[in-house]
Short mmCIF file of C-alpha atoms and ligand atoms in Angstrom, two decimals:
data_model
loop_
_atom_site.label_atom_id
_atom_site.label_comp_id
_atom_site.label_asym_id
_atom_site.label_seq_id
_atom_site.Cartn_x
_atom_site.Cartn_y
_atom_site.Cartn_z
CA MET N 4 119.51 89.02 123.08
CA SER N 5 116.15 90.80 122.20
CA ALA N 6 113.52 91.27 124.62
CA MET N 7 110.14 89.87 124.60
CA PRO N 8 107.02 92.10 125.01
CA ALA N 9 105.82 92.37 128.67
CA PRO N 10 103.20 89.67 129.42
CA ASP N 11 100.57 92.10 130.61
CA LEU N 12 100.41 93.86 127.13
CA PRO N 13 97.17 93.68 125.36
CA THR N 14 96.93 90.30 123.49
CA LEU N 15 95.18 89.74 120.14
CA ARG N 16 94.67 86.16 118.55
CA TRP N 17 94.45 86.72 114.81
CA GLY N 18 92.77 84.72 112.12
CA ILE N 19 94.33 85.42 108.67
CA ILE N 20 92.13 85.23 105.62
CA ALA N 21 94.00 84.56 102.35
CA THR N 22 97.65 83.80 101.71
CA GLY N 23 98.70 86.32 99.00
CA LEU N 24 101.18 89.01 99.04
CA ILE N 25 99.75 91.36 101.67
CA SER N 26 98.79 88.56 104.05
CA SER N 27 102.57 87.47 103.94
CA TRP N 28 103.92 91.10 104.56
CA PHE N 29 101.27 91.64 107.49
CA VAL N 30 102.05 88.17 109.19
CA LYS N 31 105.85 88.72 108.91
CA ASP N 32 105.56 91.91 110.66
CA LEU N 33 103.12 90.57 113.32
CA VAL N 34 105.50 87.89 114.48
CA LEU N 35 108.58 90.16 114.53
CA ASP N 36 110.47 90.17 117.77
CA ARG N 37 110.00 93.90 118.97
CA PRO N 38 111.29 95.03 122.34
CA ASP N 39 109.20 98.19 122.16
CA ALA N 40 106.01 96.35 120.94
CA LYS N 41 102.73 97.93 122.48
CA ALA N 42 100.73 94.58 122.15
CA ARG N 43 101.23 90.89 121.73
CA HIS N 44 100.00 89.26 118.51
CA ILE N 45 99.40 85.57 118.11
CA ILE N 46 98.51 84.04 114.74
CA LYS N 47 95.93 81.55 115.72
CA ALA N 48 94.35 80.36 112.43
CA ILE N 49 95.01 80.77 108.68
CA GLY N 50 92.06 80.37 106.13
CA SER N 51 92.78 79.91 102.54
CA SER N 52 91.11 78.59 99.36
CA SER N 53 93.28 75.55 99.79
CA ARG N 54 94.56 73.86 102.97
CA GLU N 55 97.86 73.23 101.23
CA LYS N 56 98.45 76.78 100.41
CA GLY N 57 97.62 77.51 104.12
CA GLN N 58 100.18 75.10 105.19
CA VAL N 59 103.02 76.40 103.07
CA PHE N 60 102.08 79.95 104.20
CA ALA N 61 102.21 78.93 107.96
CA GLN N 62 105.46 77.06 107.62
CA GLN N 63 107.00 80.05 106.01
CA TYR N 64 105.54 82.95 107.93
CA CYS N 65 104.64 81.55 111.53
CA PRO N 66 107.10 78.64 112.20
CA GLN N 67 107.25 79.45 116.01
CA GLU N 68 103.55 78.94 116.99
CA PRO N 69 101.82 76.92 114.26
CA PRO N 70 98.31 78.11 113.76
CA SER N 71 95.23 76.00 112.85
CA ILE N 72 95.09 75.89 109.01
CA TYR N 73 91.76 75.82 107.26
CA GLY N 74 90.71 75.27 103.71
CA SER N 75 88.02 77.77 104.00
CA TYR N 76 87.54 81.34 105.37
CA GLN N 77 84.29 80.24 107.24
CA GLU N 78 86.18 77.99 109.43
CA VAL N 79 88.48 80.96 110.67
CA TYR N 80 85.38 82.88 111.39
CA ALA N 81 83.88 79.93 113.44
CA ASP N 82 87.19 79.41 115.29
CA PRO N 83 86.62 80.31 119.13
CA SER N 84 90.24 80.92 119.57
CA VAL N 85 90.23 83.81 117.12
CA ASP N 86 89.57 87.32 118.38
CA ILE N 87 90.06 89.24 115.05
CA VAL N 88 89.97 88.36 111.48
CA TYR N 89 92.51 90.06 109.11
CA ILE N 90 91.33 90.30 105.57
CA GLY N 91 93.94 90.22 102.85
CA THR N 92 91.53 89.15 99.79
CA PRO N 93 91.19 91.41 96.72
CA HIS N 94 88.91 94.40 97.53
CA ALA N 95 85.94 93.03 95.64
CA PHE N 96 85.51 90.34 98.35
CA HIS N 97 86.25 92.71 101.31
CA VAL N 98 82.32 93.47 101.94
CA ARG N 99 81.48 89.72 102.01
CA ASN N 100 84.56 88.70 104.18
CA CYS N 101 83.80 91.47 106.57
CA LEU N 102 80.10 90.78 106.86
CA ASP N 103 80.90 87.11 107.41
CA ALA N 104 83.49 87.70 110.18
CA ILE N 105 81.21 90.20 111.86
CA ALA N 106 78.20 87.75 111.74
CA HIS N 107 80.40 85.30 113.84
CA GLY N 108 81.04 88.12 116.40
CA LYS N 109 84.67 88.67 115.34
CA HIS N 110 86.60 91.93 115.18
CA VAL N 111 87.96 92.94 111.78
CA LEU N 112 91.11 94.43 110.38
CA CYS N 113 90.41 94.72 106.51
CA GLU N 114 92.89 95.77 103.84
CA LYS N 115 92.57 98.70 101.63
CA ALA N 116 90.58 99.62 99.76
CA PHE N 117 88.03 98.76 102.52
CA THR N 118 85.40 98.08 99.93
CA LEU N 119 84.63 98.92 96.17
CA ASN N 120 82.42 101.82 97.14
CA ALA N 121 81.11 103.93 100.13
CA SER N 122 77.83 102.23 100.15
CA GLN N 123 79.26 98.81 100.82
CA ALA N 124 81.59 100.36 103.76
CA ARG N 125 78.21 101.79 105.19
CA GLU N 126 76.73 98.34 105.18
CA VAL N 127 79.74 96.87 106.95
CA PHE N 128 79.93 99.46 109.67
CA ALA N 129 76.12 99.14 110.34
CA ALA N 130 76.66 95.52 110.81
CA ALA N 131 79.64 96.18 113.12
CA LYS N 132 77.60 98.59 115.16
CA ASP N 133 74.76 96.13 115.44
CA ARG N 134 77.31 93.39 116.66
CA GLY N 135 79.40 95.79 118.74
CA VAL N 136 82.56 94.69 117.37
CA PHE N 137 85.82 96.49 116.32
CA VAL N 138 86.43 97.12 112.70
CA MET N 139 89.19 99.06 110.73
CA GLU N 140 90.43 99.66 107.35
CA ALA N 141 94.11 98.71 107.36
CA MET N 142 95.52 101.96 106.19
CA TRP N 143 98.90 101.13 107.72
CA THR N 144 100.73 104.21 106.53
CA ARG N 145 98.50 106.45 108.63
CA PHE N 146 99.98 104.85 111.69
CA PHE N 147 103.66 105.53 110.65
CA PRO N 148 105.54 107.89 113.00
CA LEU N 149 106.51 109.80 109.99
CA MET N 150 102.88 110.50 109.14
CA ARG N 151 101.82 111.84 112.59
CA ASP N 152 105.19 113.90 112.87
CA LEU N 153 104.45 115.45 109.48
CA GLN N 154 100.95 116.55 110.45
CA VAL N 155 102.44 118.10 113.48
CA LYS N 156 105.14 119.96 111.39
CA ILE N 157 102.59 121.08 108.78
CA HIS N 158 99.45 121.90 110.86
CA GLU N 159 100.75 122.69 114.31
CA GLU N 160 104.40 123.93 113.92
CA ASN N 161 103.70 125.53 110.65
CA VAL N 162 107.13 124.87 109.38
CA ILE N 163 106.29 125.63 105.81
CA GLY N 164 103.80 128.53 106.73
CA ARG N 165 100.35 128.17 105.35
CA VAL N 166 100.01 125.05 102.88
CA GLN N 167 99.12 126.19 99.30
CA ARG N 168 99.43 123.01 97.21
CA VAL N 169 100.28 119.21 97.48
CA PHE N 170 101.47 117.06 94.71
CA CYS N 171 101.48 113.32 95.41
CA ASP N 172 101.93 110.41 93.09
CA PHE N 173 101.95 106.67 93.65
CA SER N 174 102.79 104.59 90.48
CA LEU N 175 104.06 101.25 89.94
CA ASP N 176 105.09 99.43 86.77
CA MET N 177 102.88 96.40 86.77
CA ASP N 178 103.31 95.53 83.15
CA ILE N 179 99.62 95.01 83.01
CA ASP N 180 99.52 93.55 79.48
CA SER N 181 101.37 90.47 80.61
CA LEU N 182 99.19 89.76 83.55
CA PRO N 183 96.47 87.19 83.12
CA ASP N 184 92.78 88.34 82.68
CA ASP N 185 91.87 87.00 86.13
CA SER N 186 94.54 89.19 87.86
CA ARG N 187 93.18 91.38 90.55
CA LEU N 188 94.95 94.23 89.06
CA LYS N 189 93.31 93.64 85.60
CA ASN N 190 89.85 92.38 86.40
CA PRO N 191 87.17 94.95 87.36
CA ASP N 192 85.27 92.00 89.11
CA LEU N 193 88.14 91.73 91.60
CA GLY N 194 88.25 95.49 92.06
CA ALA N 195 91.01 96.16 89.48
CA GLY N 196 92.45 99.62 88.86
CA SER N 197 95.17 101.92 89.95
CA LEU N 198 92.95 104.18 92.06
CA LEU N 199 91.76 101.64 94.63
CA ASP N 200 95.10 99.59 94.70
CA ILE N 201 97.70 102.63 95.06
CA GLY N 202 95.85 105.99 94.09
CA ILE N 203 94.28 105.74 97.74
CA TYR N 204 97.69 106.39 99.02
CA SER N 205 98.18 109.39 96.93
CA LEU N 206 94.81 110.63 98.07
CA THR N 207 95.59 110.06 101.70
CA TRP N 208 98.79 112.11 101.60
CA GLY N 209 96.74 114.71 99.62
CA LEU N 210 94.05 114.83 102.22
CA LEU N 211 96.16 114.84 105.36
CA ALA N 212 98.50 117.46 104.09
CA ALA N 213 95.95 119.90 103.07
CA ASP N 214 93.67 119.74 106.11
CA PRO N 215 94.45 118.68 109.70
CA ASN N 216 90.94 117.17 110.28
CA ILE N 217 89.49 113.80 109.22
CA ALA N 218 86.10 112.33 108.89
CA SER N 219 83.06 114.51 109.26
CA LYS N 220 85.30 117.37 110.68
CA ALA N 221 87.30 117.61 107.44
CA GLN N 222 86.47 119.96 104.72
CA MET N 223 85.03 118.48 101.61
CA PRO N 224 87.18 119.67 98.54
CA SER N 225 85.56 119.91 95.07
CA ILE N 226 86.88 117.18 92.78
CA LEU N 227 87.95 117.36 89.16
CA ALA N 228 89.18 113.89 87.81
CA SER N 229 90.20 111.94 84.72
CA GLN N 230 91.08 108.27 84.16
CA LYS N 231 92.70 106.35 81.59
CA LEU N 232 90.88 103.06 81.19
CA ALA N 233 91.68 99.59 79.74
CA ASN N 234 88.93 96.88 79.91
CA GLY N 235 86.90 98.96 82.37
CA ALA N 236 89.54 99.39 84.92
CA ASP N 237 91.67 102.64 85.26
CA VAL N 238 95.37 102.20 84.54
CA ALA N 239 95.93 105.73 85.46
CA THR N 240 94.03 108.33 87.52
CA SER N 241 94.60 112.18 88.06
CA ALA N 242 92.47 114.14 90.44
CA ILE N 243 92.57 117.77 91.63
CA LEU N 244 91.04 118.35 94.99
CA SER N 245 90.22 122.08 95.53
CA TYR N 246 89.54 123.33 98.97
CA PRO N 247 87.27 126.35 99.95
CA ASN N 248 90.37 128.08 101.20
CA GLY N 249 92.14 127.68 97.90
CA VAL N 250 94.42 124.83 98.68
CA GLN N 251 94.64 122.32 95.97
CA SER N 252 95.95 118.70 96.34
CA ILE N 253 96.92 116.97 92.91
CA VAL N 254 96.83 113.31 93.41
CA THR N 255 97.89 110.68 90.73
CA SER N 256 98.38 106.92 90.36
CA SER N 257 99.35 104.75 87.35
CA LEU N 258 100.08 100.98 86.75
CA SER N 259 102.32 101.81 83.90
CA PHE N 260 105.63 103.10 85.51
CA ALA N 261 107.26 103.57 88.77
CA THR N 262 106.98 106.84 90.82
CA ALA N 263 110.08 108.84 91.20
CA PRO N 264 111.67 108.52 94.67
CA GLN N 265 110.44 111.96 95.69
CA PHE N 266 106.90 111.10 95.30
CA CYS N 267 105.09 113.94 97.27
CA ARG N 268 105.76 117.67 97.52
CA ILE N 269 103.86 119.88 99.91
CA GLU N 270 104.16 123.54 99.21
CA GLY N 271 103.55 126.40 101.76
CA THR N 272 103.86 130.14 102.01
CA GLU N 273 107.33 129.75 103.64
CA GLY N 274 108.90 126.66 102.10
CA PHE N 275 108.18 123.15 100.95
CA ILE N 276 108.49 119.37 102.39
CA ILE N 277 109.50 116.60 99.98
CA LEU N 278 108.70 113.00 100.94
CA GLU N 279 110.84 110.47 99.44
CA GLY N 280 111.94 106.73 99.68
CA PRO N 281 110.57 103.22 99.61
CA VAL N 282 107.51 102.75 101.63
CA HIS N 283 107.56 106.54 102.55
CA SER N 284 110.61 106.67 104.83
CA LYS N 285 112.15 110.12 104.62
CA ALA N 286 110.91 113.78 104.83
CA ARG N 287 112.82 116.89 103.88
CA ASP N 288 111.91 120.45 104.58
CA GLY N 289 113.31 123.56 103.12
CA ASP N 290 112.89 126.57 100.73
CA ALA N 291 114.56 128.09 98.08
CA THR N 292 117.43 129.73 99.99
CA ALA N 293 117.68 127.93 103.30
CA GLU N 294 119.50 124.54 103.79
CA ALA N 295 117.15 121.56 103.76
CA ARG N 296 116.75 119.34 106.91
CA THR N 297 116.21 115.64 106.33
CA PHE N 298 114.33 113.42 108.69
CA ILE N 299 114.89 109.65 108.35
CA PHE N 300 112.23 107.33 109.65
CA ASP N 301 113.86 103.89 110.15
CA LYS N 302 111.91 100.92 111.02
CA PRO N 303 112.37 97.11 111.66
CA GLY N 304 110.36 95.01 109.13
CA MET N 305 107.87 96.95 107.03
CA GLY N 306 105.89 98.88 109.67
CA PHE N 307 102.54 96.98 109.62
CA TYR N 308 102.82 96.49 113.41
CA TRP N 309 101.87 100.01 114.31
CA GLU N 310 98.45 99.75 113.00
CA ALA N 311 98.22 96.13 114.63
CA ASP N 312 99.45 97.49 117.99
CA ALA N 313 96.83 100.22 117.74
CA VAL N 314 94.02 97.91 117.00
CA ALA N 315 95.06 95.60 119.89
CA ILE N 316 95.06 98.56 122.34
CA ASP N 317 91.52 99.81 121.04
CA ILE N 318 89.93 96.20 121.52
CA SER N 319 91.56 95.87 124.96
CA GLU N 320 90.02 99.16 126.14
CA GLY N 321 86.57 98.29 124.55
CA ARG N 322 86.52 100.57 121.55
CA THR N 323 84.93 99.66 118.20
CA GLU N 324 86.74 102.33 116.05
CA ASN N 325 90.23 103.70 115.93
CA GLU N 326 90.67 107.41 116.17
CA ILE N 327 93.32 107.56 113.44
CA MET N 328 91.27 105.51 110.93
CA PRO N 329 87.71 105.99 112.24
CA TRP N 330 84.82 104.56 110.25
CA GLY N 331 83.85 108.18 109.07
CA GLU N 332 87.29 108.58 107.56
CA THR N 333 86.93 105.21 105.50
CA ILE N 334 83.63 106.56 104.27
CA ARG N 335 84.92 109.96 103.47
CA VAL N 336 87.75 108.50 101.36
CA LEU N 337 85.49 106.13 99.54
CA GLU N 338 83.06 109.03 98.77
CA ILE N 339 85.95 110.69 97.11
CA LEU N 340 87.03 107.71 95.28
CA ASP N 341 83.41 107.07 94.07
CA GLU N 342 83.37 110.62 92.73
CA VAL N 343 86.92 110.29 91.02
CA ARG N 344 85.49 107.09 89.39
CA ARG N 345 82.23 108.80 88.51
CA GLN N 346 83.94 111.39 86.56
CA GLY N 347 86.74 109.17 85.22
CA GLY N 348 84.64 106.32 83.99
CA ALA N 349 85.86 103.24 85.89
CA ARG N 350 82.77 101.34 87.22
CA TYR N 351 82.28 98.29 89.34
CA SER N 352 79.20 96.02 89.17
CA CYS N 353 78.15 96.97 92.65
CA ASP N 354 78.04 100.70 91.71
N1 LIG Q 19 98.68 97.43 102.67
C1 LIG Q 19 99.33 97.34 101.64
O1 LIG Q 19 100.55 97.87 101.51
C2 LIG Q 19 98.83 96.40 100.54
C3 LIG Q 19 99.83 95.84 99.56
C4 LIG Q 19 99.25 95.01 98.66
C5 LIG Q 19 97.94 94.78 98.66
N2 LIG Q 19 97.04 95.29 99.57
C6 LIG Q 19 95.71 94.91 99.45
O2 LIG Q 19 95.44 93.53 99.90
C7 LIG Q 19 94.52 92.93 99.16
C8 LIG Q 19 95.12 91.66 98.39
O3 LIG Q 19 96.28 91.98 97.66
P1 LIG Q 19 97.49 91.16 97.28
O4 LIG Q 19 98.41 91.95 96.54
O5 LIG Q 19 97.85 90.43 98.64
O6 LIG Q 19 96.76 90.04 96.29
P2 LIG Q 19 97.16 88.59 96.04
O7 LIG Q 19 98.58 88.43 96.25
O8 LIG Q 19 96.57 88.42 94.68
O9 LIG Q 19 96.40 87.64 97.05
C9 LIG Q 19 95.13 87.82 97.14
C10 LIG Q 19 94.59 86.45 98.08
O10 LIG Q 19 93.32 86.49 98.05
C11 LIG Q 19 92.58 85.18 97.96
N3 LIG Q 19 91.62 85.23 96.91
C12 LIG Q 19 90.31 84.83 97.26
N4 LIG Q 19 89.48 84.82 96.12
C13 LIG Q 19 90.54 85.22 95.03
C14 LIG Q 19 90.14 85.56 93.85
N5 LIG Q 19 89.07 85.28 93.04
N6 LIG Q 19 91.27 85.92 93.02
C15 LIG Q 19 92.40 86.00 93.45
N7 LIG Q 19 92.64 85.80 95.01
C16 LIG Q 19 91.68 85.48 95.63
C17 LIG Q 19 93.79 84.22 97.63
O11 LIG Q 19 94.24 83.58 98.83
P3 LIG Q 19 93.76 81.95 99.16
O12 LIG Q 19 93.94 81.37 97.87
O13 LIG Q 19 94.88 81.83 100.29
O14 LIG Q 19 92.49 82.17 99.80
C18 LIG Q 19 94.91 85.18 97.21
O15 LIG Q 19 96.13 84.55 97.38
C19 LIG Q 19 93.98 93.95 98.12
O16 LIG Q 19 92.72 94.71 98.62
C20 LIG Q 19 95.05 95.12 98.05
O17 LIG Q 19 94.61 96.46 97.93
C21 LIG Q 19 97.53 96.12 100.53
#
């Protein structure tokens, strides 16, 4: 029999905005029975463009404790039993959804890319500061134990000496030509493009492997970028981040083919680390002569609960930002994405 989380754990009551793919993944993980959970999560409300869609979603993903189902997002923001709104809409709507939720005094966990550009993110964080609510970009992979262990190995234990170069790719075969024009992966009005959808992950590994610091403490690399565009959205992006100390991170993304399993290589003066596997589950280190060591990071479900538990702990302790993904880090990443798009040519109407 599996153990339930202890009753005195921080408890968060969630309102879910949108019933697409990512909301289904997130909610499935949130309701997982985890003996080692650091927080208790209750799905209180689902908001969708249609009540029927909301009902189907709730029946499928939260059968144990049926939430309130609303045919609008506004009703979720207004529901007094909701503490925090999870936003799983296409990124073009994130700024509006965040501002609306904050205006109702709700905490917010918003999917990546947090907004279309850095200026929109600044507007959201200014509103959150005014209302005193918690807001975080849902960069879930930053909360993986693998990510934190890797940073210790690279930057504290120096297992590969001094980092010299990082290669990271995240590409998916999305068969873009076959998608309808209103697909969020094709329509720039919905925030289409490989960079904000998946290139943001390559960039994350590229930044965290090159520099132990984040947000305002991190070094700002110079950027050289190129994009392949179709109908104004990037179907492929490549960027070189060059640091003042000579380290380079080469980060790439594409919507035309799938990344090889070994999606990231971190090279140092005394060896290299290779990251591989679906949803970043394995790390190997070695050098040309020594036997490689493999570290496997197993997890139940997909691993969205790590960020959700962190959010619950922050809110229960009165914080409005998370130290792993603070507001300044979201803004730093978006500023880099803005610059990559400025050089590469992908534009959104809000730029
Ligand atoms: N963390 C991750 O691993 C991950 C993975 C995939 C996606 N994401 C992020 O999650 C967000 C949503 O991606 P997704 O793959 O879940 O998208 P999706 O499957 O297309 O779902 C998006 C949902 O947003 C709502 N929506 C509101 N206005 C819309 C419009 N004009 N067009 C389309 N949908 C609209 C719809 O829900 P209702 O009809 O119910 O309102 C729709 O089902 C994106 O920002 C993406 O970057 C994150």
